[in-house]
XYZ file of C-alpha atoms in Angstrom:
745
model
C 0.000 0.000 0.000
C 1.311 3.426 -0.926
C 1.101 6.536 1.254
C 1.787 10.254 0.825
C 4.695 11.600 2.888
C 5.004 15.244 3.954
C 8.436 16.869 4.147
C 9.469 20.182 5.687
C 12.569 22.167 4.698
C 13.280 25.633 6.116
C 9.589 26.379 6.633
C 8.428 25.080 3.245
C 6.357 21.931 3.011
C 5.855 19.512 0.140
C 4.139 16.196 -0.335
C 5.789 13.161 -1.925
C 3.150 10.842 -3.290
C 2.974 7.084 -3.885
C 5.561 6.071 -1.294
C 5.553 2.547 0.139
C 6.368 1.763 3.745
C 9.427 -0.271 2.679
C 10.936 2.817 1.016
C 14.288 3.620 2.619
C 16.006 6.886 3.418
C 18.342 6.710 0.423
C 15.424 6.417 -1.980
C 13.630 9.316 -0.307
C 16.741 11.476 -0.617
C 16.977 10.615 -4.311
C 13.328 11.455 -4.982
C 13.588 14.728 -3.052
C 16.706 15.755 -4.934
C 15.608 14.662 -8.416
C 12.017 15.792 -8.012
C 12.996 19.400 -7.164
C 10.388 19.566 -4.400
C 12.451 22.234 -2.637
C 14.906 24.860 -3.838
C 18.102 23.574 -2.267
C 21.271 25.717 -2.412
C 23.274 25.574 -5.614
C 25.502 22.515 -5.710
C 23.530 20.466 -3.178
C 23.821 16.751 -3.896
C 21.697 13.861 -2.764
C 24.264 12.821 -0.166
C 24.075 16.284 1.406
C 20.453 15.674 2.400
C 19.551 14.325 5.819
C 16.057 13.085 6.642
C 14.716 12.756 10.167
C 12.097 13.725 12.698
C 11.867 16.664 15.062
C 11.059 16.118 18.724
C 10.800 19.551 20.286
C 14.086 21.180 19.303
C 15.937 17.873 18.920
C 16.551 16.634 15.372
C 16.697 12.834 15.074
C 18.497 11.987 11.834
C 17.565 8.665 10.256
C 20.307 6.299 9.182
C 20.806 5.475 5.488
C 18.638 2.659 4.131
C 16.281 2.841 7.114
C 12.722 2.185 5.924
C 9.587 4.074 6.907
C 8.192 0.884 8.400
C 11.276 0.353 10.573
C 10.898 3.875 11.996
C 7.163 3.363 12.721
C 6.309 6.274 10.444
C 2.651 7.394 10.593
C 1.762 9.060 7.287
C -1.412 10.652 8.657
C 0.370 12.467 11.492
C 4.143 12.609 10.993
C 6.214 15.064 8.982
C 9.801 14.320 7.940
C 12.297 17.161 8.196
C 15.060 17.733 5.667
C 18.402 19.205 6.685
C 21.490 19.870 4.577
C 24.869 18.716 5.826
C 27.704 19.461 3.413
C 30.603 17.049 3.332
C 33.483 18.304 5.412
C 31.392 20.572 7.673
C 30.457 17.876 10.186
C 32.546 15.064 8.748
C 34.481 12.489 10.669
C 38.286 12.899 11.046
C 38.842 10.311 8.325
C 36.498 12.139 5.953
C 38.189 15.448 6.735
C 41.555 13.913 6.009
C 40.363 12.616 2.666
C 38.827 15.980 1.842
C 42.288 17.565 2.145
C 43.628 15.501 -0.744
C 44.069 17.871 -3.732
C 41.482 17.434 -6.485
C 42.750 17.590 -10.080
C 41.635 20.793 -11.779
C 40.887 20.709 -15.484
C 42.789 23.188 -17.599
C 40.884 25.711 -19.682
C 41.028 25.124 -23.403
C 40.068 27.829 -25.830
C 38.931 25.526 -28.649
C 37.601 21.965 -28.198
C 40.211 19.327 -28.913
C 39.639 15.951 -30.530
C 38.539 13.075 -28.433
C 41.926 11.370 -29.027
C 43.397 13.810 -26.502
C 41.871 11.640 -23.816
C 44.631 9.472 -22.352
C 44.338 5.832 -23.354
C 45.706 4.699 -20.040
C 43.541 3.839 -17.038
C 42.855 6.474 -14.408
C 44.912 6.178 -11.218
C 43.254 3.966 -8.639
C 42.684 5.816 -5.343
C 44.467 4.282 -2.384
C 42.646 4.230 0.933
C 44.333 5.696 3.971
C 45.768 3.088 6.372
C 43.571 2.186 9.335
C 44.046 4.177 12.514
C 46.337 2.773 15.183
C 44.643 0.056 17.180
C 41.892 -0.574 14.664
C 41.059 -4.094 13.572
C 40.748 -4.892 9.887
C 37.730 -7.039 9.041
C 35.115 -7.479 6.324
C 33.069 -4.600 7.697
C 35.827 -2.059 6.948
C 37.375 -3.871 3.971
C 34.652 -4.740 1.460
C 35.313 -7.279 -1.264
C 35.970 -6.217 -4.847
C 32.976 -6.037 -7.200
C 32.995 -5.038 -10.859
C 29.208 -4.719 -11.127
C 29.393 -0.927 -11.226
C 31.707 -1.063 -14.235
C 29.424 -3.214 -16.383
C 28.469 -1.265 -19.487
C 30.775 1.610 -18.526
C 32.644 3.626 -21.125
C 35.121 6.440 -21.014
C 33.973 9.913 -22.015
C 35.222 13.452 -22.218
C 32.903 16.106 -20.808
C 33.156 19.677 -22.086
C 31.839 22.515 -19.944
C 31.353 26.123 -21.039
C 31.778 28.912 -18.472
C 29.963 32.099 -19.531
C 30.917 33.952 -16.349
C 34.594 34.529 -17.225
C 35.807 37.334 -19.449
C 37.270 34.836 -21.906
C 34.268 32.450 -21.761
C 36.412 29.332 -21.812
C 35.740 25.645 -22.380
C 37.170 23.093 -19.956
C 37.338 19.310 -20.144
C 36.962 16.488 -17.612
C 37.434 12.743 -18.065
C 34.812 10.437 -16.554
C 33.110 7.045 -16.793
C 29.502 6.883 -17.934
C 26.902 4.254 -18.704
C 24.216 5.016 -21.301
C 20.996 3.072 -21.714
C 20.586 1.446 -25.125
C 16.931 2.384 -25.704
C 15.824 6.039 -25.854
C 13.087 7.107 -23.425
C 11.900 9.963 -25.686
C 12.218 11.023 -29.293
C 11.694 14.290 -31.157
C 11.915 15.374 -34.777
C 15.679 15.685 -34.756
C 17.042 13.955 -31.641
C 16.623 10.954 -29.394
C 16.918 11.194 -25.614
C 18.667 8.510 -23.537
C 19.234 8.112 -19.818
C 22.938 8.383 -19.065
C 24.675 7.950 -15.688
C 27.843 9.571 -14.384
C 29.361 6.604 -12.496
C 31.420 8.816 -10.211
C 28.188 9.823 -8.470
C 25.306 8.006 -6.831
C 22.720 6.854 -9.398
C 20.193 9.478 -8.271
C 22.718 12.322 -8.512
C 24.434 11.198 -11.697
C 21.287 10.629 -13.754
C 21.577 12.637 -16.962
C 19.691 13.037 -20.202
C 21.824 12.519 -23.303
C 20.486 14.023 -26.545
C 21.855 12.450 -29.723
C 20.972 13.604 -33.252
C 19.111 11.143 -35.469
C 21.138 11.952 -38.551
C 24.431 13.619 -39.225
C 25.007 16.715 -37.129
C 28.113 18.934 -37.213
C 30.244 18.558 -34.119
C 30.255 22.332 -33.652
C 26.427 22.347 -33.401
C 26.564 20.465 -30.081
C 28.986 22.999 -28.645
C 26.840 25.887 -29.894
C 23.725 24.391 -28.227
C 25.500 24.068 -24.881
C 26.961 27.573 -25.173
C 23.465 28.935 -25.875
C 22.000 27.259 -22.798
C 24.810 28.404 -20.513
C 24.499 31.997 -21.730
C 20.756 31.752 -21.059
C 21.641 30.475 -17.574
C 23.683 33.626 -16.985
C 20.755 35.783 -18.112
C 18.501 33.882 -15.706
C 20.830 34.970 -12.893
C 20.495 38.590 -13.997
C 16.708 38.202 -14.092
C 16.651 36.707 -10.579
C 18.662 39.649 -9.241
C 15.520 41.777 -9.811
C 13.713 39.633 -7.224
C 10.770 38.601 -9.446
C 7.798 36.741 -7.935
C 9.164 33.479 -9.316
C 12.806 32.850 -10.034
C 13.941 30.850 -13.038
C 16.933 28.661 -13.859
C 18.353 26.955 -16.908
C 19.751 23.484 -16.335
C 23.487 22.930 -16.536
C 24.497 21.559 -19.921
C 27.621 19.846 -21.259
C 28.989 18.243 -24.411
C 29.873 14.566 -23.971
C 32.226 12.700 -26.356
C 32.421 8.912 -26.098
C 35.991 7.635 -26.313
C 35.380 3.870 -26.577
C 32.943 3.854 -29.497
C 33.970 3.623 -33.136
C 33.846 6.858 -35.017
C 32.873 10.176 -33.508
C 29.993 9.793 -31.028
C 28.988 13.064 -29.410
C 25.918 14.298 -27.560
C 24.585 17.076 -25.352
C 23.782 16.150 -21.744
C 21.999 17.810 -18.838
C 20.605 16.706 -15.456
C 17.364 14.764 -15.470
C 14.420 16.567 -13.844
C 11.189 14.815 -12.925
C 7.893 16.484 -13.735
C 5.623 17.541 -16.575
C 7.521 19.024 -19.521
C 5.840 22.146 -20.953
C 6.699 24.407 -23.880
C 5.886 28.012 -22.948
C 6.857 29.782 -26.187
C 8.956 29.247 -29.307
C 11.071 31.234 -31.718
C 8.213 31.730 -34.189
C 5.885 33.727 -31.922
C 3.966 30.849 -30.327
C 2.777 31.433 -26.725
C 1.573 28.557 -24.544
C -2.054 28.296 -23.481
C -1.410 27.750 -19.758
C -1.614 31.481 -18.857
C 1.874 31.695 -17.357
C 3.435 35.116 -16.921
C 7.001 34.281 -15.843
C 8.341 32.634 -19.065
C 7.068 35.479 -21.249
C 8.341 38.113 -18.823
C 11.803 36.487 -18.824
C 11.980 36.635 -22.636
C 10.861 40.274 -22.592
C 13.441 41.032 -19.888
C 16.322 39.727 -22.017
C 15.200 41.866 -24.953
C 14.957 45.076 -22.915
C 18.046 44.602 -20.737
C 20.265 43.710 -23.683
C 19.286 47.045 -25.235
C 17.410 45.131 -27.941
C 20.563 43.239 -28.939
C 19.295 39.729 -28.135
C 16.168 37.823 -27.173
C 16.097 34.481 -25.345
C 13.070 32.551 -26.529
C 11.836 28.973 -26.992
C 11.332 28.655 -23.229
C 10.459 25.105 -22.174
C 11.040 22.719 -19.306
C 9.618 21.516 -16.000
C 8.006 24.340 -13.982
C 10.686 27.077 -14.033
C 13.634 24.745 -14.693
C 14.252 25.570 -18.364
C 16.197 23.872 -21.144
C 16.897 24.053 -24.913
C 16.454 27.828 -25.410
C 17.006 29.735 -28.622
C 18.726 33.126 -28.798
C 17.897 35.685 -31.484
C 20.427 38.463 -32.016
C 20.128 41.869 -33.671
C 22.623 40.944 -36.405
C 21.457 37.317 -36.701
C 24.985 36.012 -36.023
C 25.709 32.921 -33.903
C 23.506 30.586 -31.839
C 22.711 28.179 -34.652
C 20.288 28.162 -37.520
C 17.365 28.958 -35.167
C 18.658 32.530 -34.765
C 16.110 34.481 -36.812
C 17.621 37.853 -35.996
C 15.302 40.870 -36.128
C 12.567 38.748 -37.690
C 12.559 36.708 -34.474
C 12.252 39.952 -32.489
C 9.233 40.967 -34.561
C 7.450 37.647 -34.103
C 7.894 37.826 -30.333
C 6.703 41.428 -30.095
C 3.642 40.644 -32.223
C 2.412 37.852 -29.946
C 3.703 39.080 -26.559
C 1.248 40.663 -24.131
C 2.877 42.513 -21.256
C 1.706 41.113 -17.920
C 1.973 41.923 -14.218
C 5.543 40.591 -13.991
C 6.638 42.755 -16.933
C 5.154 45.766 -15.168
C 6.895 44.849 -11.905
C 10.248 44.645 -13.710
C 9.660 48.056 -15.288
C 9.800 46.756 -18.850
C 8.553 48.895 -21.730
C 4.890 48.054 -22.271
C 4.126 45.881 -25.289
C 0.453 45.101 -26.005
C -0.340 45.025 -22.279
C -2.915 42.515 -21.030
C -6.087 43.853 -19.492
C -6.401 43.009 -15.771
C -9.351 40.728 -16.500
C -7.278 38.611 -18.902
C -4.016 38.529 -16.961
C -4.354 35.079 -15.393
C -0.672 34.451 -14.652
C 1.666 35.231 -11.756
C 0.869 38.457 -9.913
C 3.049 40.662 -7.737
C 2.647 40.084 -4.024
C 1.027 43.185 -2.493
C 2.362 44.914 0.584
C -0.616 44.365 2.853
C -1.056 47.017 5.517
C -3.396 46.161 8.371
C -2.553 49.215 10.449
C -1.336 49.264 14.027
C -4.096 46.999 15.278
C -4.196 44.000 12.994
C -6.301 41.726 15.126
C -9.583 40.881 13.450
C -12.727 40.560 15.563
C -13.943 37.108 16.429
C -16.283 36.152 13.574
C -19.972 35.731 14.310
C -20.466 33.711 11.148
C -21.307 30.044 11.161
C -18.777 29.602 8.416
C -16.357 32.412 9.251
C -15.694 33.272 5.676
C -17.672 30.121 5.022
C -4.156 31.629 0.022
C 2.552 31.036 -4.948
C 1.304 33.092 -7.488
C -1.683 32.876 -9.649
C -4.312 34.450 -11.825
C -5.256 38.091 -11.848
C -8.950 38.769 -11.667
C -11.177 41.223 -13.467
C -14.458 42.658 -12.299
C -17.618 43.882 -13.900
C -19.657 46.863 -12.765
C -23.348 46.215 -13.346
C -25.039 49.302 -14.672
C -28.225 49.323 -12.663
C -27.466 47.265 -9.559
C -30.150 44.981 -8.188
C -33.788 45.683 -8.901
C -36.134 46.520 -6.005
C -39.895 46.628 -6.417
C -42.034 49.325 -4.765
C -43.338 47.047 -2.041
C -39.790 46.129 -1.061
C -38.767 49.793 -1.035
C -41.605 50.663 1.329
C -40.704 47.747 3.570
C -37.000 48.635 3.597
C -37.321 52.373 4.244
C -37.713 52.193 8.060
C -34.663 49.947 8.254
C -32.618 52.215 5.996
C -33.523 55.215 8.143
C -32.636 53.286 11.296
C -29.362 52.201 9.714
C -28.477 55.804 8.846
C -29.333 56.933 12.365
C -27.072 54.288 13.829
C -24.256 55.295 11.504
C -24.715 58.959 12.419
C -24.854 58.216 16.135
C -21.423 56.659 15.968
C -19.956 60.033 15.118
C -21.640 61.762 18.084
C -20.273 61.779 21.568
C -21.912 59.131 23.699
C -21.199 57.563 27.048
C -18.676 54.784 26.651
C -20.159 51.483 27.676
C -17.808 49.537 29.871
C -16.630 46.530 27.922
C -16.945 43.085 29.371
C -13.590 41.726 30.519
C -11.900 39.432 28.008
C -11.408 36.126 29.787
C -10.368 34.153 26.699
C -6.789 33.931 27.971
C -8.138 31.909 30.916
C -10.134 29.448 28.834
C -9.279 25.815 29.456
C -10.003 24.449 25.991
C -8.340 21.145 26.807
C -11.258 20.467 29.161
C -14.005 21.167 26.632
C -16.950 18.810 27.139
C -20.247 17.889 25.530
C -23.193 19.653 27.156
C -26.382 18.965 25.212
C -27.921 17.967 21.876
C -30.667 20.132 20.377
C -32.745 19.203 17.354
C -35.477 20.934 15.380
C -34.535 20.532 11.704
C -35.831 17.765 9.463
C -32.673 17.635 7.348
C -28.934 18.414 7.389
C -27.828 21.407 9.494
C -25.622 23.246 7.031
C -24.696 26.489 8.770
C -24.828 28.263 12.146
C -24.561 31.912 13.172
C -24.531 33.638 16.581
C -25.812 37.151 17.227
C -25.800 38.306 20.872
C -27.776 35.609 22.737
C -29.436 34.207 19.636
C -28.345 31.215 17.571
C -29.517 30.933 13.962
C -29.322 27.568 12.204
C -29.805 26.991 8.471
C -30.768 23.631 7.087
C -31.278 21.684 3.890
C -34.957 21.626 4.908
C -35.103 25.260 3.565
C -35.775 26.826 7.002
C -33.824 28.956 9.467
C -34.427 28.167 13.139
C -34.023 30.888 15.774
C -32.750 29.632 19.145
C -32.562 31.317 22.535
C -29.058 30.495 23.732
C -30.057 30.816 27.384
C -32.801 28.181 27.164
C -31.636 26.353 24.014
C -35.228 26.455 22.764
C -36.519 27.410 19.314
C -38.281 30.785 19.413
C -39.007 31.271 15.728
C -38.746 29.686 12.277
C -37.922 31.762 9.176
C -39.299 30.530 5.862
C -39.138 31.887 2.359
C -36.296 30.173 0.517
C -37.096 27.477 -2.022
C -33.787 25.678 -1.544
C -31.587 24.556 1.289
C -29.875 27.194 3.455
C -26.109 27.300 2.845
C -24.969 30.641 4.291
C -25.798 32.926 7.240
C -24.311 36.124 8.619
C -25.513 39.012 10.766
C -24.711 42.522 11.896
C -26.531 44.829 14.333
C -29.265 45.420 11.779
C -29.747 42.438 9.509
C -29.592 38.689 9.244
C -28.643 37.560 5.726
C -29.491 34.075 4.461
C -28.151 32.414 1.312
C -29.660 29.391 -0.369
C -29.288 26.840 -3.129
C -32.114 28.717 -4.858
C -29.525 31.427 -5.672
C -31.269 34.084 -3.607
C -30.148 36.176 -0.635
C -32.755 37.316 1.858
C -32.394 40.092 4.420
C -34.235 39.816 7.743
C -34.547 42.036 10.800
C -31.977 40.403 13.075
C -33.957 41.157 16.257
C -37.591 40.956 15.197
C -36.986 38.151 12.665
C -39.071 39.778 9.939
C -38.403 39.474 6.214
C -37.200 42.710 4.597
C -35.846 42.162 1.096
C -34.436 39.682 -1.448
C -31.095 40.450 -3.091
C -30.984 38.969 -6.582
C -27.948 38.605 -8.803
C -26.383 35.182 -8.382
C -27.217 32.538 -10.961
C -26.431 29.533 -8.781
C -26.290 28.522 -5.095
C -25.067 31.083 -2.563
C -22.501 29.256 -0.409
C -20.894 31.873 1.830
C -21.046 35.406 3.225
C -18.923 37.885 5.066
C -19.688 41.438 6.109
C -18.032 44.678 7.194
C -19.358 48.173 7.978
C -20.045 48.993 4.330
C -20.575 45.846 2.329
C -22.078 42.396 2.276
C -19.966 39.940 0.262
C -21.538 36.780 -1.144
C -19.838 33.814 -2.832
C -21.638 31.500 -5.218
C -21.510 28.404 -7.370
C -21.581 30.763 -10.369
C -17.850 31.415 -9.618
C -18.456 35.055 -8.683
C -18.367 37.223 -5.574
C -21.027 39.913 -5.325
C -20.480 43.120 -3.351
C -23.681 44.654 -1.950
C -24.274 48.088 -0.415
C -25.513 47.628 3.163
C -27.492 50.889 3.077
C -29.395 50.383 -0.169
C -28.927 46.653 -0.862
C -27.773 47.644 -4.361
C -25.316 45.391 -6.166
C -22.093 47.402 -6.532
C -19.493 45.020 -7.964
C -19.111 41.501 -9.263
C -15.651 40.021 -8.722
C -14.805 37.291 -11.199
C -11.812 35.069 -11.744
C -12.081 31.918 -9.667
C -12.330 28.858 -11.883
C -14.917 27.110 -9.728
C -17.479 27.721 -6.999
C -16.680 30.150 -4.175
C -16.962 28.305 -0.859
C -15.363 30.647 1.706
C -15.035 34.388 2.357
C -13.519 36.504 5.107
C -12.561 40.156 5.355
C -9.911 42.086 7.286
C -9.377 45.801 6.855
C -9.323 46.693 3.170
C -8.749 43.107 2.031
C -11.201 40.372 1.153
C -10.091 36.731 1.019
C -11.940 34.110 -1.007
C -11.533 30.326 -1.108
C -12.746 28.203 -3.983
C -13.183 24.726 -5.366
C -10.364 25.681 -7.754
C -8.035 25.049 -4.768
C -6.842 28.668 -4.516
C -7.312 31.609 -2.160
C -7.510 35.057 -3.673
C -6.715 38.382 -1.989
C -8.881 41.292 -3.123
C -8.127 44.981 -2.545
C -11.385 46.673 -1.535
C -10.152 50.055 -2.723
C -9.785 48.948 -6.332
C -11.988 45.825 -6.119
C -9.307 43.883 -7.930
C -7.469 40.712 -7.066
C -4.015 41.546 -5.743
C -2.673 38.064 -5.188
C -3.450 34.348 -5.320
C -2.359 31.854 -2.680
C -1.729 28.307 -3.855
C -0.883 25.233 -1.831
C -4.028 23.253 -1.190
C -4.543 20.221 -3.409
C -8.343 20.111 -3.123
C -11.249 22.494 -2.495
C -10.744 25.371 -0.072
C -13.864 25.176 2.081
C -13.310 27.586 4.984
C -11.300 30.681 5.903
C -10.803 32.716 9.053
C -8.382 35.392 10.249
C -6.868 36.267 13.599
C -4.186 38.932 13.873
C -1.829 38.626 10.931
C -2.573 34.963 10.265
C -5.015 33.525 7.765
C -6.273 29.959 8.325
C -7.646 27.905 5.425
C -9.400 24.560 5.700
C -9.541 22.235 2.721
C -10.844 18.968 1.377
C -7.193 17.845 1.279
C -7.684 17.208 5.051
C -5.340 20.004 6.098
C -5.492 23.476 7.591
C -2.877 25.856 6.257
C -1.642 28.870 8.207
C -0.616 31.854 6.065
C 1.288 34.948 7.143
C -0.505 38.074 6.003
C 2.828 39.912 6.068
C 4.631 37.614 3.627
C 1.578 35.869 2.089
C 3.406 32.579 2.516
C 2.269 29.386 4.187
C 4.036 29.169 7.536
C 2.684 25.834 8.764
C 0.179 23.078 8.051
C -2.121 21.530 10.648
C -2.913 17.863 10.079
C -5.104 15.540 12.050
C -8.476 15.205 10.391
C -8.974 11.946 8.552
C -11.371 13.447 6.023
C -12.369 16.829 4.587
C -12.148 19.989 6.671
C -15.630 21.457 6.274
C -15.677 24.541 8.520
C -13.673 26.542 11.055
C -14.147 29.272 13.618
C -11.429 31.030 15.568
C -11.019 32.752 18.939
C -7.970 34.426 20.519
C -7.356 31.199 22.435
C -7.950 28.488 19.891
C -9.101 27.325 16.482
C -12.055 24.957 16.070
C -12.271 22.845 12.908
C -15.156 20.644 11.776
C -14.716 17.690 9.474
C -16.383 15.069 7.366
C -14.780 12.544 9.743
C -17.660 13.431 12.177
C -15.318 15.196 14.627
C -14.364 18.686 15.753
C -10.738 19.383 16.584
C -9.515 22.107 18.910
C -6.118 23.616 18.061
C -3.879 25.636 20.372
C -2.754 28.710 18.424
C 0.661 29.001 20.074
C 1.842 25.406 19.707
C -0.388 24.765 16.667
C -1.152 21.351 18.131
C -4.492 19.627 18.448
C -5.410 19.697 22.141
C -8.854 18.095 21.978
C -10.959 15.997 19.619
C -14.736 16.190 20.066
C -16.703 13.127 19.045
C -20.414 12.448 19.172
C -21.955 13.406 15.847
C -22.990 10.471 13.685
C -22.569 12.433 10.453
C -20.289 14.980 8.819
C -19.892 18.177 10.847
C -20.528 21.070 8.468
C -20.536 24.127 10.732
C -19.101 25.400 14.013
C -19.613 28.705 15.802
C -18.607 30.091 19.208
C -20.465 32.237 21.746
C -17.439 33.738 23.561
C -19.342 35.284 26.465
C -20.952 32.028 27.520
C -17.979 29.841 26.539
C -20.125 27.722 24.251
C -19.358 25.972 20.974
C -22.189 24.944 18.665
C -21.736 22.323 15.943
C -24.183 21.480 13.154
C -24.128 18.140 11.400
C -25.505 15.961 8.630
C -27.123 13.932 11.409
C -29.661 16.833 11.607
C -28.623 17.774 15.173
C -26.806 20.646 16.833
C -24.489 19.725 19.670
C -23.518 22.175 22.402
C -20.058 22.083 23.997
C -18.648 24.126 26.879
C -15.367 24.646 28.703
C -14.276 26.034 32.095
C -12.086 28.914 33.174
C -8.635 28.087 34.514
C -8.784 28.699 38.256
């Protein structure tokens, strides 16, 4: 049986899939290194990687060839930590002694020499240092000779081009390689073979050798490698501008086989696992995957070379590129693919400047409109002011996250339509709303706030108190306002509960579909349904006021601030409604699937979607500023406390994002199935799951401190009444359970 293993390296996390429990440490190191899951420092090899567990501040490094099963690894709970330990830094005395032996340095050669320059004699055999005084020689320290590694080996001469020196020299190195006989891929002009540098471990020395199908001039191989290495240098210049995503061209060499008849030559580069994508070519083609970085890199080379060259034909795995083409102003050099100024023209005709081009300050060329710019965006500098702590949400679903698409918006001309009867019904509430807004600006006696006792809550001792039931179908969503609990159900009704007595005091009817979303402020209760409608009710007298129409599909989530009501829908849009007039002001579009979670803090709105992303919207411009990626399934819930955003997903995890860096700082794991809903308090985070449980997380340690069991169906909503220290949970079992906790004495 295969499992998915989570790794952590310097705060980043990545998942390695399809791992069996008999997989050993050496194999894991190889897959981590070859798979490029993390950006390790330049020159890091597989043997530099250590894998282990972290107990407190103590790192327990696993021994080589130790299997996951032998270490009692639990894939559902454990994370493996990766550390880098360079040879010689923490090496044994014997290793340090060996590291002091001079390494032969290849001499620079201006022009490539013939392969016959390679010495026909065997390479010197290294002699091991004598054992230390008092040591005993045995089979454990003196392994027997084996020629298995040499089977199929052949001598080769490797040529490397260094574009960083003023003379741009070639250098040569002799080595042993083994090349597979059958190609693993084939193009129009070349075949690709796996090739192994036998001086390295198989995972580190795995190369891709590209050999022409027909006759190819020897000089063409050297020109291809020179092109790629010059592109690598330009990638370094691009990265110095600190773009949202950095790029790199793979190292490339020319390899000449010495033991084969005739002249056998090929280009080689490291093997990289992953999906190979062509982003553009030298004839003006642009890929259809809406990526900004590859196009911006090409544009960068054109502008920063003063229009003297253009690096194009960008392709590879993610942002590890290979096989570029360079066009030059005079059309000289870089092979027959150099189309000169004609190549420039084809690029400029098809290029559309994007957000990354703008960030780099490049001259605008056919700029994309914001609505169509779906590639990498520039991370905004979010400013939450001196007090960044968000209030504890009163929503049942409190809002129900890399780089990604930019979003456009439409401005409906007439807003939502309101009939005369609705206007008459709404007018007293509008007047009352205006009076309340005006009264805030007048001087009034300051009501003494209730003391905040949340720091004394003993959430570890949370216990079940009571089960209440009134709905005939699934309880989808809960919302607390003062001492009233509202519950929305698939039975199309909203029940009104007195929190003091836990009795139903009213039932609100009017929707034709199940209730999916609730939220409230001092004036209104808003209800969203699968019928696509939003209804506004008097939050205290429980009377219907108005229907807000605009969504074409189910309304799944709400959030609210002093000015706006935000609603997310299965129609992939977010609607922004004026709280004074109930007019529709903006429609925010760009998510690829249904919107399932919303939350707001300051001037920023956060939205989670079935497209697995979280988008950050600036409420001054009503545009998407950023997209957070990391979840591998639907994002179902969002909530904010301080400068941290929490996102719950159907991938069974809760991710914690820093609102200062917009990066994921940690991942909470524990639920065995989907995370359906969350609510947060200054003391702890509560998460509800399809595994029928609620988990309580300590915010400081980010550990689960309690698991609440009792529901017989998926738990779809949780909400807290802070003053009474109560947690309410709604479930597919049609019940609401009430939980409470004590104060630390």
